[in-house]
Tab-separated table of N, CA, C and O in Angstrom:
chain	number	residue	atom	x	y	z
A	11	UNK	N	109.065	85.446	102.048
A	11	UNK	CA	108.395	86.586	101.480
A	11	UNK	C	106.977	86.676	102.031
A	11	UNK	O	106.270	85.728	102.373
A	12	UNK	N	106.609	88.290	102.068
A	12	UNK	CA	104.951	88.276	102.691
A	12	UNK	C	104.026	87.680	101.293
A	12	UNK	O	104.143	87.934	100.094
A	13	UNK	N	103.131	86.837	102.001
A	13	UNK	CA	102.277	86.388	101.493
A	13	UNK	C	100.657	86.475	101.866
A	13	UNK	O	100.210	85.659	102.672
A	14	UNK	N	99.907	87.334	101.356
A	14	UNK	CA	98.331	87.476	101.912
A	14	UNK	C	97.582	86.550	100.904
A	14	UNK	O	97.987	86.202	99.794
A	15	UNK	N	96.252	86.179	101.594
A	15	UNK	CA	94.952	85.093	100.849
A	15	UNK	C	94.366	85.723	101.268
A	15	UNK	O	94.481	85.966	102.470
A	16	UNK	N	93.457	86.302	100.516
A	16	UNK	CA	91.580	86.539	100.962
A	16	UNK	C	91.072	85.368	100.501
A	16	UNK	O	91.542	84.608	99.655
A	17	UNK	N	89.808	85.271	101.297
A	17	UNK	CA	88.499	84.751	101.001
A	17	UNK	C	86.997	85.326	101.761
A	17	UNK	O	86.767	86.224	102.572
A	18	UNK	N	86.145	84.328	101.057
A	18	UNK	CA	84.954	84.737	101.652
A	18	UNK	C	84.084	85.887	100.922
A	18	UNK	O	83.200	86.555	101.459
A	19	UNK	N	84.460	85.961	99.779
A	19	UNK	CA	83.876	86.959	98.957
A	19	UNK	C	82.511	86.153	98.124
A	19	UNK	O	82.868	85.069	97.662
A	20	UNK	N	81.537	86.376	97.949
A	20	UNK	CA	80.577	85.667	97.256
A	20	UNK	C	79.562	86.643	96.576
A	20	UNK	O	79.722	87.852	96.743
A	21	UNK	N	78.619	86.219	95.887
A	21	UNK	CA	77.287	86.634	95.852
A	21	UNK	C	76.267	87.004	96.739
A	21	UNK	O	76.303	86.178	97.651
A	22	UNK	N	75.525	87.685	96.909
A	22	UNK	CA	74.546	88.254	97.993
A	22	UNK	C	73.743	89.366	97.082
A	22	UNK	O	74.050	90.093	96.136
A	23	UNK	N	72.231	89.052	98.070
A	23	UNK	CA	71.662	90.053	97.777
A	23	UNK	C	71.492	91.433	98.491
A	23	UNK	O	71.513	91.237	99.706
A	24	UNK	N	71.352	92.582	98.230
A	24	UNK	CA	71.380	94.164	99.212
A	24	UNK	C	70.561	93.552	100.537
A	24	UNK	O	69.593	92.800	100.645
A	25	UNK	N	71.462	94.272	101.530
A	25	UNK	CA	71.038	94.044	103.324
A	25	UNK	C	71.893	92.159	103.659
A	25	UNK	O	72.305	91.732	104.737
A	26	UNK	N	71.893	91.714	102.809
A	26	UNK	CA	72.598	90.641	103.180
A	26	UNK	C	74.371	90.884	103.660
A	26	UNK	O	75.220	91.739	103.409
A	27	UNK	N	74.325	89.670	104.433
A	27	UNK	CA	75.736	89.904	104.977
A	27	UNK	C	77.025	88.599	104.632
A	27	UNK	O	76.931	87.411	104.321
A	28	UNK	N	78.277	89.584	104.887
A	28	UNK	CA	79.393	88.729	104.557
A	28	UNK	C	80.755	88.515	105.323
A	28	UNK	O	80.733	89.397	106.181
A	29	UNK	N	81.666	87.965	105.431
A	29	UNK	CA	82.377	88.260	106.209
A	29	UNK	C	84.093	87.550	105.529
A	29	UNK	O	84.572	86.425	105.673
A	30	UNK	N	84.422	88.292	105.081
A	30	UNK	CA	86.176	88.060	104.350
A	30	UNK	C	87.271	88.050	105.526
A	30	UNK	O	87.415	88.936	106.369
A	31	UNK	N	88.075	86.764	105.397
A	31	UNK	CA	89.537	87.042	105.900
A	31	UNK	C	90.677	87.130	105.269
A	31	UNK	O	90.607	87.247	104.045
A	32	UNK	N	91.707	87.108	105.759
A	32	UNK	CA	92.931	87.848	105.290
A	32	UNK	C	93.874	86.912	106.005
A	32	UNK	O	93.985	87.487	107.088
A	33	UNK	N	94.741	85.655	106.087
A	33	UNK	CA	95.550	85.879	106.375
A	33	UNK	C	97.052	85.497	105.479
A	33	UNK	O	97.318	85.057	104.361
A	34	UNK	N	97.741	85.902	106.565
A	34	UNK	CA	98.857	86.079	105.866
A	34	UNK	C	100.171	85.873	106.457
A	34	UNK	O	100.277	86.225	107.632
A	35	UNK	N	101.381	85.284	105.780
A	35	UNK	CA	102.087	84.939	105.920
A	35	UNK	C	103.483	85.138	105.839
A	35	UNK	O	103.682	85.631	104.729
A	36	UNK	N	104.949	84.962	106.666
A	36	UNK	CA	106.372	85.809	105.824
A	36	UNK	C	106.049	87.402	106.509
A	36	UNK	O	106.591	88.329	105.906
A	37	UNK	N	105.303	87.721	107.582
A	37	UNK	CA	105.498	88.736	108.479
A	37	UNK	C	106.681	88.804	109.159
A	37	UNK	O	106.655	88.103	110.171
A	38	UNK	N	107.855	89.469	108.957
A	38	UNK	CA	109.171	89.529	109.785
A	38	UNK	C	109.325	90.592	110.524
A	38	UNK	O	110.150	90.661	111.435
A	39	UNK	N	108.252	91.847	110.067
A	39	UNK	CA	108.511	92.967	111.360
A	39	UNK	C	107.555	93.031	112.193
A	39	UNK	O	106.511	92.413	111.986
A	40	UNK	N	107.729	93.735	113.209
A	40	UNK	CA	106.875	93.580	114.162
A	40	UNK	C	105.784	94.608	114.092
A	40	UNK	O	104.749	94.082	114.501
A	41	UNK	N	105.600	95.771	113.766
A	41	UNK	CA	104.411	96.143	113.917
A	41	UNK	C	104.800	97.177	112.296
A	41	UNK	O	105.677	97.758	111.657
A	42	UNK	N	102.910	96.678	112.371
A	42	UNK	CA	102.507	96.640	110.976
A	42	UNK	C	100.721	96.715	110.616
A	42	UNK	O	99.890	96.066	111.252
A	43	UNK	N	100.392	97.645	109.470
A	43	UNK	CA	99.124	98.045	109.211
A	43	UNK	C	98.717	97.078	108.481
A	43	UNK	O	99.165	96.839	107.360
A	44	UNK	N	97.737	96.369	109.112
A	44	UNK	CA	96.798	95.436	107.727
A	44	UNK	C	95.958	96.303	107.479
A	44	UNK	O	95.789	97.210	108.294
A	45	UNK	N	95.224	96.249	106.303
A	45	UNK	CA	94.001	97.173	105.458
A	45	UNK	C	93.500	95.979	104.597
A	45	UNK	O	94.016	94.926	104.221
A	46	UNK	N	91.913	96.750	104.389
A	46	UNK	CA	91.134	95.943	103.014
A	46	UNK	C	90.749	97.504	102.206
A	46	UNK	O	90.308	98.595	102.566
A	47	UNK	N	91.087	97.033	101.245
A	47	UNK	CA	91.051	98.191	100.476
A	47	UNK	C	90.161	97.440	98.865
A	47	UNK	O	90.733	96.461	98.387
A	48	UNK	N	88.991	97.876	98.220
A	48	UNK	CA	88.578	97.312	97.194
A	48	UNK	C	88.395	98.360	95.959
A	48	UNK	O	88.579	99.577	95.973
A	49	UNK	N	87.971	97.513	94.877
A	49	UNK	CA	88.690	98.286	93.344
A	49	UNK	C	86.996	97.573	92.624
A	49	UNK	O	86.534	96.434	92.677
A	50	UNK	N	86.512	98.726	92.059
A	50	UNK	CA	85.438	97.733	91.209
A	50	UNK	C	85.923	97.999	89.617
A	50	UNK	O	86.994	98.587	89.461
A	51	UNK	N	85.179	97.590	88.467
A	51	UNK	CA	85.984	97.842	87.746
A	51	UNK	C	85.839	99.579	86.816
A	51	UNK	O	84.852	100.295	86.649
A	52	UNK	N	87.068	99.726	86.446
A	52	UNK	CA	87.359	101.004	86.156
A	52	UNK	C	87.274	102.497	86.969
A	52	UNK	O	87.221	103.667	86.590
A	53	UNK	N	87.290	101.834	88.269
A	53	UNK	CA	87.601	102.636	89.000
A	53	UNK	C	88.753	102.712	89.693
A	53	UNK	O	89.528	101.807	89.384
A	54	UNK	N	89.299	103.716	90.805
A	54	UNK	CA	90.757	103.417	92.003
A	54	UNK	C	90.275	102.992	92.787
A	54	UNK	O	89.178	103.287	93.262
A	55	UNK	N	91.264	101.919	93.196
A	55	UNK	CA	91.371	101.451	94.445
A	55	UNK	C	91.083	102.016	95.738
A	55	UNK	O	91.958	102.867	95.896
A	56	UNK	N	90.274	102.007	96.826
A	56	UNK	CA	89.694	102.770	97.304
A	56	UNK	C	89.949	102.187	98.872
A	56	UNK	O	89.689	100.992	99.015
A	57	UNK	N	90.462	102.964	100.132
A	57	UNK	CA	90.421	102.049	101.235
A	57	UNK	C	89.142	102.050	101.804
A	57	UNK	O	88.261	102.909	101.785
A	58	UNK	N	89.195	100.892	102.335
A	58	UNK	CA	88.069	100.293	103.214
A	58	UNK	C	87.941	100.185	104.627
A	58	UNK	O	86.968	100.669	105.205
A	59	UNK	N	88.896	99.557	105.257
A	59	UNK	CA	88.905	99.396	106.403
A	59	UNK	C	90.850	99.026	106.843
A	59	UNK	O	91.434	98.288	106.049
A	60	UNK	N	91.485	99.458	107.802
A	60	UNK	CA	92.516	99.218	108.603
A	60	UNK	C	92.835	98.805	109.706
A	60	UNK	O	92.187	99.507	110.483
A	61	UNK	N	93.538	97.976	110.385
A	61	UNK	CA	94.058	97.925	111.925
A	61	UNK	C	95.167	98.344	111.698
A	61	UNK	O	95.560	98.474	110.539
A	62	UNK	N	96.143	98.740	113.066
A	62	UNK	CA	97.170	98.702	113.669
A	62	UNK	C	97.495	97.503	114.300
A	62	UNK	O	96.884	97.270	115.343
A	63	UNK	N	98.060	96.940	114.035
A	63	UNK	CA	98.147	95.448	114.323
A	63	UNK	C	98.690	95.166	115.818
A	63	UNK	O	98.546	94.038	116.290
A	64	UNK	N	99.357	96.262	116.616
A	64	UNK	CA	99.658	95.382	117.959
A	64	UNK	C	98.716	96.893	118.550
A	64	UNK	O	98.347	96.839	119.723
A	65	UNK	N	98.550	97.484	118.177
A	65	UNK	CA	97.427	98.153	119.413
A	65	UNK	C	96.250	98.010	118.884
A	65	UNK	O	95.489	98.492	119.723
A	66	UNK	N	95.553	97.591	117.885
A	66	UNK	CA	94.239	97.401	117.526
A	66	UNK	C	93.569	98.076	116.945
A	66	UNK	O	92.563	97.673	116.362
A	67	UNK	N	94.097	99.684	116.966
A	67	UNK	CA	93.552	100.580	116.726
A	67	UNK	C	92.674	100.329	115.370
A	67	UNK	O	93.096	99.321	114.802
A	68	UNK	N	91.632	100.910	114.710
A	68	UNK	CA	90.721	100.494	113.220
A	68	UNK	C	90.354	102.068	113.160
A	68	UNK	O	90.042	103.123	113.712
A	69	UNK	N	90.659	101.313	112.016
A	69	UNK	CA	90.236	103.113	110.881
A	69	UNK	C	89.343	103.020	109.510
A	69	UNK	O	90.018	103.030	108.480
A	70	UNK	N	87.517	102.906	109.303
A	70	UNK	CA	86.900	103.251	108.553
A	70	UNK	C	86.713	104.022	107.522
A	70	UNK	O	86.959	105.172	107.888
A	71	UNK	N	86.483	104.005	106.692
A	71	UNK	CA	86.214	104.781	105.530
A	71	UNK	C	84.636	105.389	105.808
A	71	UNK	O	83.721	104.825	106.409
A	72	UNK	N	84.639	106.220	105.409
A	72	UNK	CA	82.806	106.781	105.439
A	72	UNK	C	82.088	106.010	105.130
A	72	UNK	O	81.144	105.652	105.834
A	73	UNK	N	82.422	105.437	103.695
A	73	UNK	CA	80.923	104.618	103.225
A	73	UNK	C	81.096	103.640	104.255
A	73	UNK	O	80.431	104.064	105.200
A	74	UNK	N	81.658	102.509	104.594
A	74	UNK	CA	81.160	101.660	105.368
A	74	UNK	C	81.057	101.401	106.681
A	74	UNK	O	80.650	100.361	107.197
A	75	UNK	N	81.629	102.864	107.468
A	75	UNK	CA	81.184	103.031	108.564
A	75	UNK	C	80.051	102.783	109.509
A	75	UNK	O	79.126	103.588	109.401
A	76	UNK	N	79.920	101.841	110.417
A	76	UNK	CA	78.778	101.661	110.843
A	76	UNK	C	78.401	100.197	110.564
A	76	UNK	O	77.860	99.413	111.343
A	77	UNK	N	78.777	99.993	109.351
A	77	UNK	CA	78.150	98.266	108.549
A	77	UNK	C	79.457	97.322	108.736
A	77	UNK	O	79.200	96.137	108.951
A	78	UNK	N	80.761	97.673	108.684
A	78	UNK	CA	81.720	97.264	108.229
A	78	UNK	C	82.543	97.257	109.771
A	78	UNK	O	82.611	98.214	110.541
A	79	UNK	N	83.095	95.980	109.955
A	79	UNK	CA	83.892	95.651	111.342
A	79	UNK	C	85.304	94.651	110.991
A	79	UNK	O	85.406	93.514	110.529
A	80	UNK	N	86.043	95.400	111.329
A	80	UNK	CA	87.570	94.425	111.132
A	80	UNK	C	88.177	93.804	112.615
A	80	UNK	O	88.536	94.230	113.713
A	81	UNK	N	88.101	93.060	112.197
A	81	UNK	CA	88.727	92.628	113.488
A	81	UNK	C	89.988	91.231	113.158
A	81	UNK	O	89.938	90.572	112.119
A	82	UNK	N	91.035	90.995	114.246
A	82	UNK	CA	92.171	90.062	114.441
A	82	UNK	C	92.224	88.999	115.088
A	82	UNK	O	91.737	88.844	116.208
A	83	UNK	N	92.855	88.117	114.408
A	83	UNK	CA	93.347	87.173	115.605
A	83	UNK	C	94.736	86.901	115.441
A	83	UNK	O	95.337	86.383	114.499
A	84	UNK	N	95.069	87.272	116.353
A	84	UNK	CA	96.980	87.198	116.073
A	84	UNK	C	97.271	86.260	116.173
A	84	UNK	O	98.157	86.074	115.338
A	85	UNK	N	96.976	84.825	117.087
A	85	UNK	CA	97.577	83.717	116.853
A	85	UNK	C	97.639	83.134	115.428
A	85	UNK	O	98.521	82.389	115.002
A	86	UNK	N	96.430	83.648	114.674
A	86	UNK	CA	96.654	83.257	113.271
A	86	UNK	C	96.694	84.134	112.219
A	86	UNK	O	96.220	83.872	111.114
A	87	UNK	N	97.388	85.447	112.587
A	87	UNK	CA	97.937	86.324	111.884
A	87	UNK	C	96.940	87.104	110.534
A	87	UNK	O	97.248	87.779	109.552
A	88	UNK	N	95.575	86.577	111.124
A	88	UNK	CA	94.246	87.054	110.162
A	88	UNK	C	93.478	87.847	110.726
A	88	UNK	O	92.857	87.778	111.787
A	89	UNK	N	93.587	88.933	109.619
A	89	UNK	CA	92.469	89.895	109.737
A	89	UNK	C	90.841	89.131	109.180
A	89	UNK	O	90.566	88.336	108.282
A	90	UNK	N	90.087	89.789	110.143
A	90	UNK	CA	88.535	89.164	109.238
A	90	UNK	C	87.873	90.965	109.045
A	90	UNK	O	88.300	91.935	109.671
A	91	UNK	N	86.752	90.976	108.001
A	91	UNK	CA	85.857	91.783	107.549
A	91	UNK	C	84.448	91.552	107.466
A	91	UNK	O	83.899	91.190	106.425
A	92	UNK	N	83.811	91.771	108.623
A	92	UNK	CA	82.389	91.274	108.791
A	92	UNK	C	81.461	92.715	107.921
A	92	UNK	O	81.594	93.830	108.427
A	93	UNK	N	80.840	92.612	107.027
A	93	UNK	CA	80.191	92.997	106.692
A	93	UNK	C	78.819	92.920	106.559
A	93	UNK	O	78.388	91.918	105.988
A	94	UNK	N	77.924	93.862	107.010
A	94	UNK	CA	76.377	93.724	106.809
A	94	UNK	C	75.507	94.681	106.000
A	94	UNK	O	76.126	95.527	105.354
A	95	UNK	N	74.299	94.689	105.933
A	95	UNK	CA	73.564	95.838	105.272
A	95	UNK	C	74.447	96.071	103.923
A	95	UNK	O	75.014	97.130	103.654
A	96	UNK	N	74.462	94.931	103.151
A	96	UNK	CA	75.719	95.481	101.844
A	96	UNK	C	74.383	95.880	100.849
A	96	UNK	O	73.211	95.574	100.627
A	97	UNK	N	75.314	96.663	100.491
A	97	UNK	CA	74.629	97.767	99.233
A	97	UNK	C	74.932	97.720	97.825
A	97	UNK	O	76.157	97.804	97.738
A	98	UNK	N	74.439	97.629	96.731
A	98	UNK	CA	75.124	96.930	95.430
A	98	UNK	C	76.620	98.050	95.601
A	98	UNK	O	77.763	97.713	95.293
A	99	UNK	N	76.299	99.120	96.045
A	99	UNK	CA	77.713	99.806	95.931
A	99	UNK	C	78.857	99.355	96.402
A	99	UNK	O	80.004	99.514	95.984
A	100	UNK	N	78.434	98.765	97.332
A	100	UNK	CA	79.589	97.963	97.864
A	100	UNK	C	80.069	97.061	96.898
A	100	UNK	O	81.135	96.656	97.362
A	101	UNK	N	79.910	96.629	96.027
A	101	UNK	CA	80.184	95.666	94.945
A	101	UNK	C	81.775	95.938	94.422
A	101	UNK	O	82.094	97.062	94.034
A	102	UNK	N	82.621	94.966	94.440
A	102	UNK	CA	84.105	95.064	94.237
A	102	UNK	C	84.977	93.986	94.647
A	102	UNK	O	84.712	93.230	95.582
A	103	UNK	N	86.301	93.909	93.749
A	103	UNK	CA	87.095	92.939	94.157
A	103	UNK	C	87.826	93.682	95.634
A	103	UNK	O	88.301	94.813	95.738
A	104	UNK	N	87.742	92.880	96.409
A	104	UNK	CA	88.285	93.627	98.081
A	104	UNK	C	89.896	93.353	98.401
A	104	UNK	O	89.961	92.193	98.808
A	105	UNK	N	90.701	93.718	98.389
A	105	UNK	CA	91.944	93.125	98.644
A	105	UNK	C	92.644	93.194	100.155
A	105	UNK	O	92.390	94.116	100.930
A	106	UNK	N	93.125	92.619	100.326
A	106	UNK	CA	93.927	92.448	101.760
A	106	UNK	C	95.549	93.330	101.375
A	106	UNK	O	96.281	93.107	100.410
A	107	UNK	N	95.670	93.933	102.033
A	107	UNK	CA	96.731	94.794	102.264
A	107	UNK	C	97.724	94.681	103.390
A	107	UNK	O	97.486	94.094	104.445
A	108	UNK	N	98.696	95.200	103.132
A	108	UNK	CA	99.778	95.289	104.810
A	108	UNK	C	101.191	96.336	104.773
A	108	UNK	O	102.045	95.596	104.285
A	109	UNK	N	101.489	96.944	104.896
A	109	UNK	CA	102.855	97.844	105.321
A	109	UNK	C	103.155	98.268	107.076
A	109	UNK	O	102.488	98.315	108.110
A	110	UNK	N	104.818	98.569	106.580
A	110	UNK	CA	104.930	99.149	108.244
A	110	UNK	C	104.277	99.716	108.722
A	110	UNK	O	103.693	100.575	108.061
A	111	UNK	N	103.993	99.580	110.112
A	111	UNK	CA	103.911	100.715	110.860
A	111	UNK	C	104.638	102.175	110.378
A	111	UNK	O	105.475	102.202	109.476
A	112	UNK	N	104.171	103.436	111.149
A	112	UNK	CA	104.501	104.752	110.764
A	112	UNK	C	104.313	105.502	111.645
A	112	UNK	O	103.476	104.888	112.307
A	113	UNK	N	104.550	106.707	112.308
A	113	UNK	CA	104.460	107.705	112.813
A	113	UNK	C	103.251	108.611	112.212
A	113	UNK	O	102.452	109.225	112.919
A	114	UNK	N	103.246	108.592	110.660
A	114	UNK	CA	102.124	108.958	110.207
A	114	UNK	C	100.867	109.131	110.615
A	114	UNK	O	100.493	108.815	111.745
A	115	UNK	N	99.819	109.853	109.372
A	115	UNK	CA	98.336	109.558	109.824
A	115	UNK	C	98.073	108.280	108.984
A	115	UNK	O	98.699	108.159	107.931
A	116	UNK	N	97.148	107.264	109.385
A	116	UNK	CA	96.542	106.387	109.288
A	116	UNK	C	96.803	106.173	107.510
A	116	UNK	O	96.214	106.937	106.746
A	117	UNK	N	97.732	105.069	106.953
A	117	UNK	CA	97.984	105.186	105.871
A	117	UNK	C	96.479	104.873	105.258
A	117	UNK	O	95.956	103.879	105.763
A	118	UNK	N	95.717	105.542	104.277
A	118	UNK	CA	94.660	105.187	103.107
A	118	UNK	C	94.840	104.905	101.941
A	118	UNK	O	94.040	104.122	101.430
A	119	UNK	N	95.980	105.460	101.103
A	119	UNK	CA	96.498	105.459	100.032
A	119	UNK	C	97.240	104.128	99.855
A	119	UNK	O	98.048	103.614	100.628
A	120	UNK	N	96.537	103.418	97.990
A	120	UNK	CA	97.005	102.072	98.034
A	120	UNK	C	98.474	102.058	97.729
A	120	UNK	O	99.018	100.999	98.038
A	121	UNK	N	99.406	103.156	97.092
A	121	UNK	CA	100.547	103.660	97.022
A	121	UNK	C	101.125	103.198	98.522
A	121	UNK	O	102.313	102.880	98.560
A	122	UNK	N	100.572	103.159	99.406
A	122	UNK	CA	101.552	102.860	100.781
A	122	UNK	C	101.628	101.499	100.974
A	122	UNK	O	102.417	101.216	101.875
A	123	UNK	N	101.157	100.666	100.515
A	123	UNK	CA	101.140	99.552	100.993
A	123	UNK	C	101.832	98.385	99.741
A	123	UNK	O	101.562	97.974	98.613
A	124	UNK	N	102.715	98.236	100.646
A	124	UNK	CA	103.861	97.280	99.825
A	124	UNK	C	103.603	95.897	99.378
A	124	UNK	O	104.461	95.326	98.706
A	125	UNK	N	102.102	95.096	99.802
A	125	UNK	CA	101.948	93.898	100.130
A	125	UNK	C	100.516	93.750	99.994
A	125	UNK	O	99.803	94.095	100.937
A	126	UNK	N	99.857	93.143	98.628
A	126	UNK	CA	98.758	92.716	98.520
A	126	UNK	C	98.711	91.263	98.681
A	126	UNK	O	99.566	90.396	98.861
A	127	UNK	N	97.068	91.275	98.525
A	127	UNK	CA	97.040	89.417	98.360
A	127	UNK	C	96.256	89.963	96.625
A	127	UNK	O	96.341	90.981	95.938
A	128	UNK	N	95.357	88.328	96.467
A	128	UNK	CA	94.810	88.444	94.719
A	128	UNK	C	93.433	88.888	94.727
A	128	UNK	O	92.825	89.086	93.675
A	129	UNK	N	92.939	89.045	95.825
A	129	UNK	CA	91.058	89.540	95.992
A	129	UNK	C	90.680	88.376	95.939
A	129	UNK	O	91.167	87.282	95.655
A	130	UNK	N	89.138	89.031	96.454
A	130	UNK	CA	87.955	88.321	96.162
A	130	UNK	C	86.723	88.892	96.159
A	130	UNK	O	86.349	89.682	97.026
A	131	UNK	N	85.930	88.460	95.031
A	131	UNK	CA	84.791	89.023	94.538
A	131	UNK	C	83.836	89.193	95.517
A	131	UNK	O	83.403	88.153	96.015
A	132	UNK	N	83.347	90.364	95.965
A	132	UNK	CA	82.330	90.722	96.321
A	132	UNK	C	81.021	91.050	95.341
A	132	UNK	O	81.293	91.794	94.399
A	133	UNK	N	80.015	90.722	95.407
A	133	UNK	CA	78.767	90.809	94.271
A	133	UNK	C	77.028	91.190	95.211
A	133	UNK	O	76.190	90.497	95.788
A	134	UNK	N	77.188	92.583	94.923
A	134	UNK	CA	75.375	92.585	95.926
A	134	UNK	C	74.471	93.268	95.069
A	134	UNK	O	74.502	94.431	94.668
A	135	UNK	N	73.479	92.147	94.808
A	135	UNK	CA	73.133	92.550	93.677
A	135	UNK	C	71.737	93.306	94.705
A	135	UNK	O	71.645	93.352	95.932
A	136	UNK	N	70.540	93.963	93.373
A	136	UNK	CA	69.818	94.725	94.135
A	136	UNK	C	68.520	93.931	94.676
A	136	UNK	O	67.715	94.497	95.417
């Protein structure tokens, strides 16, 4: 069965930086969308950042456009999330995500994605 772990979520203060991975395990198809998508509380789940996992392709969200970099390493099947310039808004549990590939546009919606991990706390205070 797929299995995702985040880490790397901590405390920080605004403009400070962080950097979360993702990996994950029980991948049996071959191409497939990882995402970080985060939830603070009483709000929706909101995407964050995506790859396409065998062409690389990455797909941003507005707010963290610019601050926010995903990047892979396929030998170890982990996505990482380098984050900088964090903003208390940024504040949220971040989750690691994954579904098929698609013909689609760039899945955003947490409805598409069949395969979380448990989070990890992100905290930027002001």
């Amino acid at each position: 069965q797929v299995q995702l772990v985040e880490s790397g979520g901590g405390l920080v203060q605004a403009g400070d930086s962080l950097r979360l991975s993702c990996t994950a395990s029980g991948l049996t198809y071959s191409s497939y969308v990882r995402a970080w998508f985060r939830q603070a509380p009483g709000k929706q789940r909101e995407f964050v950042a995506g790859i396409l996992w065998n062409s690389g392709a990455t797909n941003y969200a507005d707010s963290v456009k610019g601050r926010f970099t995903l990047t892979r390493d396929s030998a170890k099947t982990t996505v990482y999330l380098e984050m900088i310039s964090l903003k208390p808004e940024d504040t949220a549990v971040y989750y690691c995500a994954t579904r098929r590939s698609s013909s689609l546009k760039f899945p955003k919606s947490a409805e598409m994605y069949d395969h979380w991990g448990q989070g990890t706390q992100v905290t930027v205070s002001s």
